[in-house]
Coordinates of C-alpha atoms in Angstrom, one line a residue:
Chain A
X219 CA 86.0 66.4 -125.6
X220 CA 84.8 64.0 -128.2
X221 CA 86.3 66.1 -131.0
X222 CA 89.6 66.1 -129.2
X223 CA 89.6 62.3 -129.1
X224 CA 88.6 62.2 -132.7
X225 CA 91.5 64.4 -133.7
X226 CA 94.0 61.9 -132.1
X227 CA 92.6 59.1 -134.2
X228 CA 93.1 60.9 -137.5
X229 CA 96.3 60.4 -139.4
X230 CA 97.5 63.9 -138.6
X231 CA 96.7 63.5 -134.9
X232 CA 98.5 60.2 -134.8
X233 CA 101.6 61.6 -136.5
X234 CA 101.6 64.6 -134.2
X235 CA 101.3 62.4 -131.2
X236 CA 104.2 60.2 -132.4
X237 CA 106.3 63.3 -133.0
X238 CA 105.7 64.9 -129.7
X239 CA 106.5 61.6 -128.0
X240 CA 109.8 61.4 -129.8
X241 CA 110.6 64.9 -128.8
X242 CA 109.7 64.2 -125.2
X243 CA 112.1 61.2 -125.3
X244 CA 114.9 63.3 -126.7
X245 CA 114.5 66.5 -124.8
X246 CA 116.0 65.7 -121.3
X247 CA 119.2 64.2 -122.7
X248 CA 119.6 66.8 -125.4
X249 CA 119.1 69.6 -122.9
X250 CA 121.6 68.2 -120.5
X251 CA 124.2 67.8 -123.3
X252 CA 123.6 71.3 -124.7
X253 CA 123.6 73.1 -121.3
X254 CA 126.6 71.3 -119.8
X255 CA 128.7 70.3 -122.7
X256 CA 128.0 71.8 -126.1
X257 CA 127.3 75.4 -125.1
X258 CA 130.3 75.7 -122.7
X259 CA 132.5 74.1 -125.3
X260 CA 131.4 76.8 -127.8
X261 CA 131.9 79.6 -125.2
X262 CA 135.5 78.4 -124.8
X263 CA 136.1 80.2 -128.1
X264 CA 135.0 83.5 -126.6
X265 CA 136.8 82.9 -123.3
X266 CA 140.0 82.2 -125.1
X267 CA 139.8 85.7 -126.6
X268 CA 139.6 87.2 -123.2
X269 CA 142.5 88.1 -120.9
X270 CA 143.4 87.2 -117.4
X271 CA 143.0 90.2 -115.0
X272 CA 144.7 90.6 -111.7
X273 CA 143.7 87.9 -109.1
X274 CA 142.5 85.6 -111.8
X275 CA 139.4 87.6 -112.9
X276 CA 138.4 87.5 -116.6
X277 CA 138.7 90.6 -118.7
X278 CA 136.4 90.4 -121.7
X279 CA 138.7 91.8 -124.3
X280 CA 138.9 90.6 -127.8
X281 CA 142.6 89.8 -128.3
X282 CA 144.7 86.9 -129.7
X283 CA 147.1 87.3 -126.8
X284 CA 146.5 83.8 -125.5
X285 CA 147.2 82.2 -128.9
X286 CA 150.4 84.3 -129.2
X287 CA 151.4 82.9 -125.8
X288 CA 150.5 79.4 -126.9
X289 CA 152.9 79.5 -129.8
X290 CA 155.7 80.9 -127.6
X291 CA 155.6 84.7 -127.6
X292 CA 155.9 86.2 -124.2
X293 CA 157.3 89.2 -122.4
X294 CA 160.8 88.0 -122.8
X295 CA 160.7 87.1 -126.5
X296 CA 160.1 83.7 -127.9
X297 CA 160.3 80.3 -126.1
X298 CA 158.7 77.2 -127.4
X299 CA 157.8 75.7 -124.0
X300 CA 154.1 75.3 -124.7
X301 CA 154.7 74.0 -128.2
X302 CA 157.1 71.4 -126.7
X303 CA 154.4 70.3 -124.3
X304 CA 151.9 69.9 -127.1
X305 CA 154.3 68.1 -129.3
X306 CA 155.2 65.8 -126.5
X307 CA 151.5 65.0 -125.8
X308 CA 151.1 64.2 -129.5
X309 CA 154.2 62.1 -129.7
X310 CA 153.4 60.1 -126.5
X311 CA 149.8 59.6 -127.5
X312 CA 150.9 58.3 -130.9
X313 CA 153.5 55.9 -129.6
X314 CA 151.2 54.7 -126.8
X315 CA 148.5 54.0 -129.4
X316 CA 151.0 52.3 -131.7
X317 CA 152.4 50.0 -129.0
X318 CA 148.9 49.2 -127.7
X319 CA 147.8 48.2 -131.3
X320 CA 151.0 46.1 -131.8
X321 CA 150.3 44.3 -128.5
X322 CA 146.6 44.0 -129.1
X323 CA 146.7 42.1 -132.4
X324 CA 148.6 39.1 -131.1
X325 CA 146.7 39.2 -127.9
X326 CA 143.3 39.3 -129.6
X327 CA 144.3 36.5 -132.0
X328 CA 145.5 34.4 -129.1
X329 CA 142.2 34.9 -127.2
X330 CA 140.1 34.2 -130.4
X331 CA 142.1 31.0 -131.0
X332 CA 141.3 29.5 -127.6
X333 CA 139.2 26.4 -128.0
X334 CA 137.0 26.4 -124.9
X335 CA 134.6 29.2 -124.6
X336 CA 135.3 29.3 -120.8
X337 CA 139.0 30.0 -121.5
X338 CA 138.0 32.9 -123.8
X339 CA 135.6 34.2 -121.2
X340 CA 138.4 34.1 -118.6
X341 CA 140.8 36.0 -120.9
X342 CA 138.2 38.6 -121.6
X343 CA 137.5 39.1 -117.9
X344 CA 141.2 39.5 -117.4
X345 CA 141.1 42.4 -119.9
X346 CA 137.9 43.9 -118.5
X347 CA 139.1 44.1 -114.9
X348 CA 141.9 46.6 -115.6
X349 CA 139.6 48.4 -118.0
X350 CA 137.2 49.1 -115.1
X351 CA 139.9 49.6 -112.4
X352 CA 140.4 53.1 -111.3
X353 CA 143.2 54.9 -113.2
X354 CA 144.5 56.6 -110.0
X355 CA 145.0 53.2 -108.4
X356 CA 146.7 51.6 -111.4
X357 CA 149.0 54.6 -111.8
X358 CA 150.2 55.0 -108.3
X359 CA 150.8 51.2 -108.2
X360 CA 153.6 51.7 -110.6
X361 CA 155.2 54.0 -108.1
X362 CA 155.5 51.0 -105.8
X363 CA 157.0 48.8 -108.5
X364 CA 159.4 51.5 -109.8
X365 CA 160.3 52.7 -106.3
X366 CA 163.8 52.7 -105.0
X367 CA 165.0 49.4 -103.6
X368 CA 162.7 47.3 -105.8
X369 CA 164.1 44.8 -108.3
X370 CA 163.5 47.0 -111.4
X371 CA 165.2 50.1 -109.9
X372 CA 168.1 47.9 -108.7
X373 CA 168.5 46.4 -112.1
X374 CA 168.6 49.8 -113.7
X375 CA 171.3 51.0 -111.3
X376 CA 173.2 47.7 -111.8
X377 CA 173.2 48.5 -115.5
X378 CA 174.5 52.0 -114.5
X379 CA 171.4 53.6 -116.1
X380 CA 170.9 55.6 -113.0
X381 CA 172.5 56.2 -109.6
X382 CA 171.8 53.5 -107.0
X383 CA 168.9 54.2 -104.6
X384 CA 167.0 56.4 -107.0
X385 CA 163.5 55.5 -108.1
X386 CA 162.6 54.9 -111.7
X387 CA 160.0 57.6 -111.7
X388 CA 159.3 60.4 -112.5
X389 CA 160.4 59.9 -116.1
X390 CA 159.9 58.8 -119.6
X391 CA 159.8 55.0 -118.9
X392 CA 157.4 55.3 -116.0
X393 CA 155.0 57.4 -118.1
X394 CA 155.0 54.9 -121.0
X395 CA 154.5 52.0 -118.6
X396 CA 151.6 53.8 -117.0
X397 CA 150.1 54.9 -120.3
X398 CA 150.4 51.4 -122.0
X399 CA 148.9 49.6 -119.1
X400 CA 146.1 52.1 -118.8
X401 CA 145.1 51.9 -122.5
X402 CA 145.9 48.4 -123.6
X403 CA 142.4 47.1 -122.7
X404 CA 140.9 50.1 -124.5
X405 CA 142.6 49.0 -127.7
X406 CA 142.3 45.2 -127.2
X407 CA 138.7 44.9 -126.4
X408 CA 137.2 46.5 -129.5
X409 CA 139.8 44.8 -131.7
X410 CA 138.9 41.4 -130.2
X411 CA 135.2 42.1 -130.9
X412 CA 136.0 42.4 -134.6
X413 CA 138.5 39.6 -134.7
X414 CA 136.0 37.2 -133.2
X415 CA 133.6 38.0 -136.0
X416 CA 136.2 37.6 -138.7
X417 CA 135.8 35.3 -141.6
X418 CA 138.8 33.0 -141.3
X419 CA 138.5 31.4 -144.7
X420 CA 139.8 34.6 -146.3
X421 CA 143.3 34.6 -144.7
X422 CA 143.4 30.8 -145.0
X423 CA 142.7 31.0 -148.7
X424 CA 145.3 33.7 -149.1
X425 CA 147.9 31.5 -147.4
X426 CA 147.0 28.6 -149.5
X427 CA 147.6 30.8 -152.5
X428 CA 151.2 31.4 -151.2
X429 CA 150.6 35.0 -150.3
X430 CA 153.3 36.6 -148.2
X431 CA 152.6 36.9 -144.5
X432 CA 152.4 40.7 -144.8
X433 CA 150.0 40.4 -147.7
X434 CA 147.8 38.0 -145.8
X435 CA 147.6 40.5 -143.0
X436 CA 147.2 43.6 -145.1
X437 CA 144.7 42.2 -147.6
X438 CA 142.8 39.5 -145.7
X439 CA 142.9 40.4 -142.0
X440 CA 143.3 44.2 -141.7
X441 CA 140.3 45.1 -143.9
X442 CA 138.1 42.8 -141.8
X443 CA 139.2 44.2 -138.5
X444 CA 139.5 47.8 -139.5
X445 CA 136.3 48.8 -137.7
X446 CA 137.4 47.4 -134.4
X447 CA 140.9 48.9 -134.9
X448 CA 139.3 52.3 -135.6
X449 CA 137.2 52.2 -132.4
X450 CA 140.2 51.0 -130.4
X451 CA 142.5 53.7 -131.8
X452 CA 139.9 56.4 -131.1
X453 CA 139.2 55.5 -127.5
X454 CA 143.0 55.1 -126.9
X455 CA 144.3 58.2 -128.7
X456 CA 141.8 60.7 -127.4
X457 CA 142.2 60.1 -123.7
X458 CA 146.0 59.5 -124.2
X459 CA 146.4 63.0 -125.7
X460 CA 144.5 64.6 -122.8
X461 CA 146.1 62.4 -120.1
X462 CA 146.4 64.0 -116.7
X463 CA 146.6 61.4 -114.0
X464 CA 149.5 59.2 -115.4
X465 CA 151.7 62.2 -116.3
X466 CA 151.0 63.9 -113.1
X467 CA 151.8 60.9 -110.8
X468 CA 154.5 59.3 -112.9
X469 CA 155.8 62.2 -115.0
X470 CA 156.3 64.9 -112.5
X471 CA 156.6 68.6 -113.2
X472 CA 159.3 68.1 -115.9
X473 CA 157.1 65.8 -117.9
X474 CA 153.9 67.7 -118.5
X475 CA 151.3 66.9 -121.0
X476 CA 148.8 69.4 -122.4
X477 CA 146.2 67.9 -119.9
X478 CA 148.3 68.9 -117.0
X479 CA 148.8 72.4 -118.4
X480 CA 145.1 72.9 -118.8
X481 CA 144.4 71.7 -115.3
X482 CA 147.1 74.1 -114.0
X483 CA 145.4 77.1 -115.7
X484 CA 142.1 76.3 -114.2
X485 CA 143.5 75.7 -110.7
X486 CA 146.7 77.2 -109.4
X487 CA 147.4 79.7 -112.2
X488 CA 143.7 80.9 -112.3
X489 CA 144.1 81.8 -115.9
X490 CA 140.9 80.6 -117.5
X491 CA 141.3 82.4 -120.8
X492 CA 144.6 80.8 -121.4
X493 CA 143.2 77.4 -120.3
X494 CA 140.4 77.9 -122.8
X495 CA 142.9 78.5 -125.6
X496 CA 144.8 75.4 -124.6
X497 CA 141.6 73.3 -124.5
X498 CA 140.8 74.5 -128.0
X499 CA 144.3 73.6 -129.1
X500 CA 143.9 70.2 -127.7
X501 CA 140.6 69.7 -129.5
X502 CA 142.0 70.9 -132.8
X503 CA 145.1 68.6 -132.5
X504 CA 142.8 65.6 -131.7
X505 CA 140.5 66.3 -134.6
X506 CA 143.5 66.9 -137.0
X507 CA 145.0 63.6 -136.0
X508 CA 141.7 61.9 -136.8
X509 CA 141.4 63.5 -140.2
X510 CA 145.0 62.3 -140.9
X511 CA 144.2 58.8 -139.7
X512 CA 140.9 58.6 -141.6
X513 CA 142.5 59.6 -144.9
X514 CA 145.6 57.5 -144.5
X515 CA 146.2 54.7 -146.9
X516 CA 145.7 52.1 -144.3
X517 CA 142.1 53.1 -143.6
X518 CA 141.2 53.6 -147.2
X519 CA 142.2 50.0 -147.8
X520 CA 139.8 48.9 -145.2
X521 CA 136.9 50.9 -146.7
X522 CA 137.5 49.5 -150.1
X523 CA 136.8 46.0 -148.7
Chain B
X116 CA 134.2 30.0 -136.3
X117 CA 136.8 27.4 -136.7
X118 CA 139.8 27.6 -134.3
X119 CA 143.3 27.8 -135.7
X120 CA 146.9 27.3 -134.6
X121 CA 149.2 30.2 -133.8
X122 CA 152.9 30.5 -133.3
X123 CA 154.4 30.5 -129.8
X124 CA 155.1 34.3 -130.1
X125 CA 151.4 34.9 -129.8
X126 CA 151.2 33.1 -126.5
X127 CA 154.2 34.9 -125.2
X128 CA 152.9 38.4 -126.1
X129 CA 149.5 37.6 -124.5
X130 CA 151.0 36.5 -121.2
X131 CA 153.4 39.5 -121.3
X132 CA 150.3 41.7 -121.6
X133 CA 148.6 40.1 -118.7
X134 CA 151.7 40.4 -116.5
X135 CA 152.0 44.1 -117.5
X136 CA 148.4 44.7 -116.6
X137 CA 148.4 42.8 -113.3
X138 CA 151.8 43.5 -111.8
X139 CA 150.7 46.9 -110.5
X140 CA 147.5 45.7 -108.9
X141 CA 149.3 42.7 -107.3
X142 CA 151.9 45.1 -105.9
X143 CA 149.1 47.1 -104.2
X144 CA 147.6 43.9 -102.8
X145 CA 151.0 42.7 -101.6
X146 CA 151.7 46.0 -99.8
X147 CA 148.2 46.1 -98.3
X148 CA 148.9 43.0 -96.2
X149 CA 152.6 43.8 -95.5
X150 CA 153.4 44.6 -91.9
X151 CA 155.6 47.6 -92.6
X152 CA 154.7 51.3 -92.7
X153 CA 157.7 52.5 -94.6
X154 CA 160.1 50.6 -96.8
X155 CA 159.2 47.9 -99.3
X156 CA 160.6 44.7 -97.9
X157 CA 158.3 41.9 -96.7
X158 CA 157.9 41.9 -92.9
X159 CA 155.1 39.5 -92.4
X160 CA 151.4 39.3 -92.9
X161 CA 148.9 41.6 -91.3
X162 CA 145.4 42.9 -91.6
X163 CA 146.0 46.0 -89.5
X164 CA 145.7 48.4 -92.4
X165 CA 142.2 47.2 -93.1
X166 CA 141.3 47.6 -89.5
X167 CA 142.6 51.2 -89.5
X168 CA 140.7 51.8 -92.7
X169 CA 137.4 50.9 -91.1
X170 CA 138.1 53.5 -88.3
X171 CA 139.1 56.4 -90.6
X172 CA 136.1 58.7 -90.8
X173 CA 137.5 60.5 -93.9
X174 CA 137.9 57.4 -95.9
X175 CA 134.4 56.1 -94.8
X176 CA 132.9 59.5 -95.8
X177 CA 134.7 59.4 -99.2
X178 CA 133.5 55.8 -99.8
X179 CA 129.9 56.8 -98.9
X180 CA 130.1 59.9 -101.2
X181 CA 131.4 57.7 -104.1
X182 CA 128.6 55.3 -103.7
X183 CA 125.9 57.9 -103.4
X184 CA 127.1 59.9 -106.4
X185 CA 127.5 56.7 -108.5
X186 CA 124.0 55.4 -107.5
X187 CA 122.1 58.6 -108.0
X188 CA 123.8 59.6 -111.3
X189 CA 123.4 56.1 -112.7
X190 CA 119.7 56.0 -112.1
X191 CA 119.2 59.4 -113.6
X192 CA 121.5 58.7 -116.6
X193 CA 119.9 55.4 -117.3
X194 CA 116.5 56.9 -117.6
X195 CA 117.6 59.9 -119.7
X196 CA 120.0 57.8 -121.8
X197 CA 117.5 55.1 -122.6
X198 CA 114.9 57.7 -123.5
X199 CA 117.5 59.4 -125.8
X200 CA 118.3 56.1 -127.5
X201 CA 114.6 55.3 -128.1
X202 CA 114.0 58.8 -129.3
X203 CA 116.9 58.6 -131.8
X204 CA 115.6 55.2 -133.0
X205 CA 112.3 56.9 -134.0
X206 CA 114.0 59.5 -136.2
X207 CA 114.8 58.4 -139.7
X208 CA 117.9 60.5 -140.2
X209 CA 119.6 61.4 -136.9
X210 CA 122.5 63.1 -138.7
X211 CA 123.9 65.8 -136.5
X212 CA 122.0 64.6 -133.5
X213 CA 123.9 61.3 -133.8
X214 CA 127.2 63.0 -133.5
X215 CA 126.0 65.3 -130.8
X216 CA 124.9 62.4 -128.5
X217 CA 128.4 60.8 -128.9
X218 CA 130.1 64.1 -127.9
X219 CA 131.0 63.0 -124.4
X220 CA 132.6 59.9 -125.8
X221 CA 134.8 61.7 -128.3
X222 CA 135.6 64.9 -126.4
X223 CA 138.6 64.4 -124.1
X224 CA 137.5 64.2 -120.5
X225 CA 139.6 67.1 -119.4
X226 CA 137.8 69.3 -121.9
X227 CA 134.5 68.0 -120.6
X228 CA 135.7 68.9 -117.1
X229 CA 136.6 72.4 -118.2
X230 CA 133.2 72.8 -120.0
X231 CA 131.3 71.7 -116.9
X232 CA 133.3 74.1 -114.7
X233 CA 132.4 76.9 -117.0
X234 CA 128.8 76.0 -117.1
X235 CA 128.6 75.8 -113.4
X236 CA 130.4 79.1 -112.9
X237 CA 127.9 80.8 -115.1
X238 CA 124.8 79.1 -113.6
X239 CA 126.0 79.9 -110.1
X240 CA 125.0 83.5 -110.8
X241 CA 121.4 82.3 -110.9
X242 CA 121.3 79.6 -108.3
X243 CA 123.5 78.5 -105.4
X244 CA 122.6 75.0 -106.4
X245 CA 125.6 75.1 -108.7
X246 CA 128.2 75.8 -106.0
X247 CA 130.7 73.0 -106.3
X248 CA 129.3 70.0 -104.3
X249 CA 127.2 66.9 -104.6
X250 CA 124.8 68.4 -107.1
X251 CA 127.5 69.6 -109.5
X252 CA 129.3 66.3 -109.1
X253 CA 126.2 64.3 -110.0
X254 CA 125.3 66.6 -112.9
X255 CA 128.9 66.1 -114.3
X256 CA 128.7 62.4 -114.0
X257 CA 125.2 62.2 -115.6
X258 CA 126.4 64.3 -118.5
X259 CA 129.0 61.8 -119.6
X260 CA 127.0 58.7 -118.5
X261 CA 124.1 59.5 -120.7
X262 CA 126.1 58.9 -123.9
X263 CA 127.4 55.6 -122.7
X264 CA 123.9 54.3 -121.7
X265 CA 122.5 55.6 -125.0
X266 CA 125.3 53.9 -127.0
X267 CA 124.6 50.5 -125.3
X268 CA 120.9 50.7 -125.7
X269 CA 121.2 51.9 -129.3
X270 CA 123.5 49.0 -130.3
X271 CA 120.9 46.7 -128.9
X272 CA 118.1 48.5 -130.7
X273 CA 120.0 48.2 -134.0
X274 CA 120.5 44.4 -133.7
X275 CA 117.2 43.6 -131.9
X276 CA 115.0 41.4 -134.1
X277 CA 112.5 43.9 -135.4
X278 CA 110.2 40.9 -136.0
X279 CA 108.7 41.1 -132.5
X280 CA 108.1 44.8 -132.7
X281 CA 106.5 44.3 -136.2
X282 CA 104.5 41.4 -134.9
X283 CA 103.1 43.6 -132.2
X284 CA 102.2 46.2 -134.8
X285 CA 100.6 43.6 -137.0
X286 CA 98.5 42.5 -134.1
X287 CA 97.2 46.1 -133.9
X288 CA 98.7 46.6 -130.4
X289 CA 98.6 50.2 -129.4
X290 CA 102.0 51.9 -129.3
X291 CA 102.0 52.1 -125.5
X292 CA 101.2 48.4 -125.1
X293 CA 103.8 47.2 -127.6
X294 CA 106.3 49.6 -126.0
X295 CA 105.9 48.4 -122.4
X296 CA 105.2 44.7 -123.1
X297 CA 107.5 44.0 -126.0
X298 CA 110.1 46.7 -126.7
X299 CA 111.1 47.4 -123.1
X300 CA 111.5 43.7 -122.1
X301 CA 113.7 43.1 -125.1
X302 CA 115.8 46.1 -124.2
X303 CA 116.1 45.3 -120.5
X304 CA 119.5 43.5 -120.8
X305 CA 121.0 46.4 -122.7
X306 CA 119.5 48.9 -120.2
X307 CA 121.0 47.0 -117.3
X308 CA 124.3 46.7 -119.2
X309 CA 124.3 50.4 -119.8
X310 CA 123.5 51.1 -116.2
X311 CA 126.3 48.8 -115.1
X312 CA 128.7 50.6 -117.4
X313 CA 127.6 54.0 -116.2
X314 CA 128.0 52.9 -112.6
X315 CA 131.6 51.7 -113.1
X316 CA 132.4 54.8 -115.1
X317 CA 131.1 57.0 -112.3
X318 CA 133.1 55.1 -109.7
X319 CA 136.2 55.2 -111.9
X320 CA 136.0 58.8 -113.0
X321 CA 138.7 61.0 -111.7
X322 CA 139.3 64.1 -113.8
X323 CA 135.7 65.2 -114.0
X324 CA 135.1 64.7 -110.3
X325 CA 138.4 66.5 -109.6
X326 CA 137.1 69.6 -111.4
X327 CA 133.5 69.5 -110.2
X328 CA 133.7 68.3 -106.6
X329 CA 133.4 70.6 -103.5
X330 CA 135.1 70.3 -100.2
X331 CA 132.2 68.2 -98.8
X332 CA 131.9 65.8 -101.7
X333 CA 135.3 64.2 -101.9
X334 CA 135.1 60.8 -103.7
X335 CA 137.4 57.8 -103.3
X336 CA 139.6 58.4 -106.4
X337 CA 140.1 62.1 -105.3
X338 CA 141.0 60.9 -101.8
X339 CA 143.5 58.4 -103.1
X340 CA 145.0 61.0 -105.4
X341 CA 145.4 63.5 -102.6
X342 CA 147.0 60.8 -100.5
X343 CA 149.4 59.9 -103.3
X344 CA 150.4 63.6 -103.3
X345 CA 150.9 63.7 -99.6
X346 CA 152.7 60.4 -99.5
X347 CA 151.1 56.9 -99.7
X348 CA 150.3 55.0 -96.5
X349 CA 149.5 51.3 -96.3
X350 CA 145.9 52.2 -95.5
X351 CA 145.6 53.5 -99.1
X352 CA 146.8 50.1 -100.4
X353 CA 144.1 48.4 -98.3
X354 CA 141.5 50.8 -99.7
X355 CA 142.7 50.3 -103.2
X356 CA 142.6 46.5 -102.7
X357 CA 139.0 46.7 -101.6
X358 CA 138.2 48.8 -104.6
X359 CA 139.9 46.2 -106.9
X360 CA 137.8 43.4 -105.3
X361 CA 134.6 45.5 -105.8
X362 CA 135.5 46.0 -109.4
X363 CA 136.0 42.3 -110.0
X364 CA 132.7 41.4 -108.2
X365 CA 130.8 44.1 -110.2
X366 CA 132.1 42.7 -113.5
X367 CA 131.3 39.1 -112.7
X368 CA 127.8 40.2 -111.6
X369 CA 127.2 42.2 -114.7
X370 CA 128.3 39.2 -116.8
X371 CA 125.9 36.9 -114.9
X372 CA 123.1 39.3 -115.1
X373 CA 123.5 39.8 -118.8
X374 CA 123.2 36.2 -119.7
X375 CA 120.3 35.5 -117.3
X376 CA 118.4 38.6 -118.4
X377 CA 118.7 38.0 -122.1
X378 CA 116.8 34.7 -121.8
X379 CA 114.2 36.2 -119.5
X380 CA 113.6 39.2 -121.7
X381 CA 112.7 37.1 -124.7
X382 CA 110.2 35.2 -122.7
X383 CA 108.6 38.3 -121.4
X384 CA 108.4 39.8 -124.9
X385 CA 106.8 36.6 -126.2
X386 CA 104.3 36.8 -123.4
X387 CA 103.5 40.4 -124.3
X388 CA 102.9 39.3 -127.9
X389 CA 100.6 36.5 -126.9
X390 CA 98.6 38.9 -124.9
X391 CA 98.4 41.4 -127.8
X392 CA 97.4 38.5 -130.0
X393 CA 94.7 37.4 -127.6
X394 CA 93.2 40.8 -127.4
X395 CA 93.4 41.4 -131.1
X396 CA 91.6 38.1 -131.5
X397 CA 88.9 39.1 -129.0
X398 CA 87.5 41.7 -131.3
X399 CA 88.1 45.1 -132.9
X400 CA 88.1 46.8 -129.5
X401 CA 91.1 44.8 -128.6
X402 CA 93.6 47.5 -129.5
X403 CA 91.7 50.1 -127.6
X404 CA 91.4 47.9 -124.6
X405 CA 95.2 47.4 -124.6
X406 CA 95.7 51.1 -124.6
X407 CA 93.4 51.7 -121.7

């Protein structure tokens, strides 16, 4: 017993104790993430090589059939439906992110320019409330506004954009409105955090030296806010790509995203292997977009700073 | 930071954003007190929908389920997430582990939902615990909450003044003592903030719950979604309004708690340091005494 205590007091014992404590701290969380997230994500690769049997069972074959289907080959030849859905998700996620960034910069500057700290606090709360509001509620609410007989739909039919009495959803406008209002706080909050910490003497000095407005922004503001912008873009683009709720409620069956397609494979279609292939495609598309974003000129400029 | 003048366009865009963000919620509130079942015109003020809501057993059950799942998963995730953050801070080069912990934040939530579904379908072969229901719902929520708690606590750990920790070490306080009396009090605001974040995330989550819930564990977002598919009734507007109010209250509470706790946590940490100092001063056995 005494020896045992002695061992803990030696340098080796102390280091061992510290290490085992660290391990004990890490273990539950790491285990949870491995079992429920990392391992199943890896097994998606194998599942995507399997095939759907009758009644939605899984046949463990090793074939690239699902990927062939993904790029459009089916029993009847070639049709690019799935490719279109993927491209649409990419395009919509890109434009949603872009519009959110374009709105977030002026908004964050405006909030940061408020003089009283209370006023800034109120604006931040105004951004945080939608951030924390349930996405299902915020999305179906647009159905109310865009519904038939409401001012917006009346205006649209008055401008002969659509037949009178028809709602403005499902459709392209409704999806964009839903997406932008869902993700605007996601982009704006991280951006504000970095704009608030910004060194304002730099853009001021640039202006005093008669730099063009675009130069002031690109050389004195963007590099300082690039970190917040990066975080904002990531947490907007990733969920926007995989969006399910907004496109389901406001887009309808004709306006599917890859998220809806994946959900469909795992529920009604009961085609898990194809769903796995689609999930992998979504992951690859997301990662590729990031690789592009990270190596773009814009980001490199920020890192030079 | 000095304040600066901006053009009028900035004001305009900002107000436009707020209108865009709040028009949907206001519409829901408007229709929740409107005395008409169908149609969208104003027919006078009523609280009938709220009364009907309180009598609907399905809605009450869904609300109860949501709260139970959020509460249980938040407690579990806060403990595990905090431990994870502390463990990571004790490793010099987290490297891959770092990326791994942030996985639930960067992986699209629908893929997380798919991954969880797969994990449960395999584990079901070993235990009926993994049949879709409360347990799977809670496990699903915990899995994504962990990262957010760990993220919040880690950002605090990174910016925390290390002086207090170092002071405790200098005073020869045993690890356990400095941990419970100095580190934890300093971390409390971040832990509470992380828990609050986890709680709201759990209440808000739709897609992961949608994949992992069972017939007996329908939560409010799933219930609302199903009603939207069937055709919205004014009761749903009333329910959504109540959820909106709950969100606002939660945020304001979190804000209050954060400022109050930050002050108190520093005090508590200083007290811990003084005690450590007192014991170190009392003699060489001080450190041992602290550990006992």
